[in-house]
Coordinates of C-alpha atoms in Angstrom, one line a residue:
M140 CA 13.0 -6.6 21.2
I141 CA 9.8 -6.1 22.9
I142 CA 6.6 -4.6 20.6
E143 CA 3.8 -2.8 22.1
E144 CA 0.5 -4.3 20.7
A145 CA -0.2 -0.8 20.1
K146 CA 2.6 -0.5 17.4
K147 CA 2.1 -4.3 15.9
S148 CA 1.9 -3.6 12.2
R149 CA -1.2 -5.0 11.4
L150 CA -4.8 -5.5 9.8
I151 CA -6.9 -2.5 11.5
A152 CA -10.3 -2.9 9.7
G153 CA -12.0 -4.6 6.8
Q154 CA -12.4 -7.9 5.3
E155 CA -10.1 -10.5 3.7
I156 CA -9.3 -9.3 0.1
E157 CA -8.1 -12.4 -1.9
G158 CA -4.0 -11.9 -3.3
V159 CA -3.1 -9.8 -0.2
V160 CA -0.6 -10.9 2.2
L161 CA 1.0 -8.8 5.4
K162 CA 4.3 -10.8 5.4
T163 CA 6.4 -10.0 9.1
L164 CA 9.6 -9.8 8.6
K165 CA 12.6 -10.9 11.2
E166 CA 14.7 -8.3 12.4
N167 CA 18.3 -10.5 13.6
I168 CA 19.7 -7.6 16.5
D169 CA 23.5 -7.6 17.5
Y170 CA 25.8 -5.7 19.3
R171 CA 26.7 -4.3 15.7
G172 CA 23.0 -2.9 14.9
S173 CA 20.4 -5.4 12.7
F174 CA 19.9 -7.0 9.3
T175 CA 16.6 -7.6 8.1
E176 CA 15.6 -9.4 5.1
V177 CA 12.8 -7.1 3.3
F178 CA 12.1 -9.6 -0.2
N179 CA 12.8 -13.2 -0.9
H180 CA 11.9 -15.1 -3.7
R181 CA 11.4 -18.4 -1.4
W182 CA 8.4 -17.0 0.3
N183 CA 6.7 -16.7 -2.4
L184 CA 4.9 -14.3 -2.9
D185 CA 3.1 -13.6 -6.1
L186 CA 5.4 -10.7 -6.9
N187 CA 7.9 -10.7 -10.5
A188 CA 9.8 -7.3 -8.6
V189 CA 11.1 -5.1 -11.3
Q190 CA 12.0 -1.5 -10.2
W191 CA 12.6 -1.1 -6.1
S192 CA 11.8 3.1 -4.6
Y193 CA 13.4 4.2 -1.8
V194 CA 10.2 6.6 -0.4
K195 CA 10.5 9.5 1.8
S196 CA 7.5 11.2 3.4
E197 CA 6.5 13.8 5.7
S198 CA 4.0 13.9 8.4
N199 CA 0.4 14.1 7.6
V200 CA 1.1 13.1 3.5
F201 CA -1.2 11.1 2.0
R202 CA 0.0 8.9 -0.8
G203 CA -3.3 7.8 -3.4
L204 CA -5.8 6.1 -3.4
H205 CA -3.8 4.9 -6.8
F206 CA -5.0 2.0 -9.0
H207 CA -3.3 -0.1 -11.4
K208 CA -4.5 -3.1 -14.0
R209 CA -1.0 -4.5 -14.6
H210 CA 1.6 -4.7 -12.4
D211 CA 1.3 -6.0 -8.8
E212 CA 3.3 -4.0 -5.7
Y213 CA 5.2 -4.6 -2.4
F214 CA 4.9 -1.9 0.5
C215 CA 6.9 -2.3 3.2
I216 CA 7.6 0.8 6.1
V217 CA 11.2 0.9 7.9
S218 CA 10.9 4.4 9.6
G219 CA 7.9 6.0 10.9
H220 CA 3.8 4.8 11.2
C221 CA 1.7 4.7 8.7
E222 CA -1.9 3.6 7.9
L223 CA -2.5 1.9 4.7
G224 CA -5.9 1.4 2.6
L225 CA -7.1 -1.3 0.1
K226 CA -9.8 -1.5 -2.3
D227 CA -10.8 -4.4 -4.5
M228 CA -11.9 -3.4 -7.9
R229 CA -11.6 -7.1 -9.6
P230 CA -15.0 -8.0 -10.8
D231 CA -14.1 -11.2 -11.0
S232 CA -12.8 -11.4 -7.8
P233 CA -14.7 -13.0 -4.7
T234 CA -13.4 -10.3 -2.6
Y235 CA -14.9 -7.1 -5.1
L236 CA -15.2 -4.4 -3.0
N237 CA -13.9 -5.3 0.4
W238 CA -12.0 -3.2 2.0
Q239 CA -9.0 -3.0 4.4
L240 CA -7.1 -0.9 6.6
Y241 CA -3.7 -1.6 7.9
E242 CA -1.4 0.3 10.4
L243 CA 2.1 -0.1 9.9
F244 CA 5.5 0.4 11.5
G245 CA 9.0 0.7 11.7
D246 CA 9.6 -0.4 14.9
D247 CA 7.6 -3.8 13.7
L248 CA 8.9 -4.4 10.1
A249 CA 6.6 -6.2 7.3
A250 CA 6.0 -6.0 4.0
L251 CA 2.5 -5.7 2.5
V252 CA 2.2 -7.7 -0.8
F253 CA -0.8 -7.2 -3.3
P254 CA -2.3 -8.1 -6.8
R255 CA -3.1 -5.8 -9.7
G256 CA -6.9 -4.2 -9.8
L257 CA -7.0 -3.0 -6.0
L258 CA -7.2 0.6 -5.3
H259 CA -4.1 1.2 -2.4
G260 CA -2.5 4.7 -0.6
W261 CA -1.0 5.6 2.4
Y262 CA -0.8 7.9 4.9
F263 CA 2.1 8.7 7.2
F264 CA 1.8 10.1 10.7
T265 CA 5.4 10.8 11.2
P266 CA 7.8 11.4 9.0
S267 CA 8.6 8.1 7.4
V268 CA 11.0 6.0 5.0
H269 CA 9.3 2.8 2.8
L270 CA 10.8 0.7 0.4
Q271 CA 7.9 0.1 -2.4
S272 CA 8.6 -2.6 -5.6
V273 CA 5.8 -3.3 -8.4
S274 CA 5.8 -5.5 -11.3
E275 CA 6.1 -3.2 -14.0
S276 CA 8.7 -0.3 -14.1
Y277 CA 7.0 2.9 -14.1
V278 CA 8.3 4.8 -17.6
D279 CA 6.2 1.2 -19.0
Y280 CA 3.1 2.0 -16.6
G281 CA 3.3 6.4 -15.8
K282 CA 0.9 7.3 -19.1
D283 CA -1.6 4.7 -19.1
D284 CA -2.1 2.6 -16.2
N285 CA -2.0 5.4 -13.5
W286 CA -4.9 6.2 -12.5
G287 CA -6.4 7.1 -9.6
V288 CA -9.6 7.9 -6.7
Y289 CA -9.8 10.8 -4.7
W290 CA -8.7 9.4 -1.3
N291 CA -11.8 10.4 1.0
D292 CA -15.1 9.2 -1.4
K293 CA -17.9 8.4 1.3
D294 CA -17.9 5.4 -1.3
L295 CA -14.8 3.7 -0.7
G296 CA -16.0 2.7 2.8
I297 CA -12.6 3.2 4.5
P298 CA -12.3 4.8 7.6
W299 CA -9.6 6.5 7.7
S300 CA -8.3 7.8 10.7
F301 CA -7.2 11.2 9.9
T302 CA -9.4 14.3 7.3
D303 CA -7.1 16.9 6.4
P304 CA -3.7 15.4 4.6
I305 CA -1.4 16.9 2.2
I306 CA -2.1 15.1 -0.9
S307 CA -0.5 15.8 -4.4
T308 CA -2.3 18.4 -7.2
R309 CA -2.8 15.5 -9.3
A310 CA -4.5 13.4 -6.4
S311 CA -6.9 16.3 -5.6
D312 CA -8.3 16.0 -8.5
F313 CA -8.8 12.2 -8.7
P314 CA -12.3 11.3 -9.6
D315 CA -15.1 9.4 -7.0
L316 CA -15.6 6.4 -6.8
P317 CA -19.0 5.6 -9.6
S318 CA -16.5 8.4 -11.8
F319 CA -13.8 6.3 -12.0
I320 CA -15.8 3.2 -12.8
N321 CA -17.1 4.4 -15.6
A322 CA -13.9 5.9 -16.5
I323 CA -11.7 2.8 -16.3
G324 CA -14.7 0.3 -18.0
A325 CA -14.1 -3.9 -17.1
F326 CA -11.1 -4.6 -15.6

């Protein structure tokens, strides 16, 4: 299978963020279809996956920007097309306040693994399906470690390529970045 350069899953803007890994996945194709390992403990990724989720999103949907102090995450789009933004909110990190913007395609399988302490959100250009894993179950973090920032706050610096996404009611009430920093205190 030949992947057009325009449909290559990749970092499209931003600076390095410590602990973020974009792992290219190998799709093994034959006359029956294909087989792809989407996760293997031998890849030495910094992720102790305890919950896996299968998520469907419609076109023009944005999920996030979320933040967790206690768990790491894994994201793999398996069909569709999305933009994924990250911002490092770990004051002790050498990449504190750096941001990254990725473009991911189901036709070019890749997994993005990132540590706790990063703001993160994803926008879907087309109906899409993604796999997501976290190192802590939602029932354990949902009430006390499930923060957020309004997706297009200018202080984020993330140059999203869209302007009017569909977001959840909860996300529409997320604070701006300065209010968020005051609310979470020291990480």
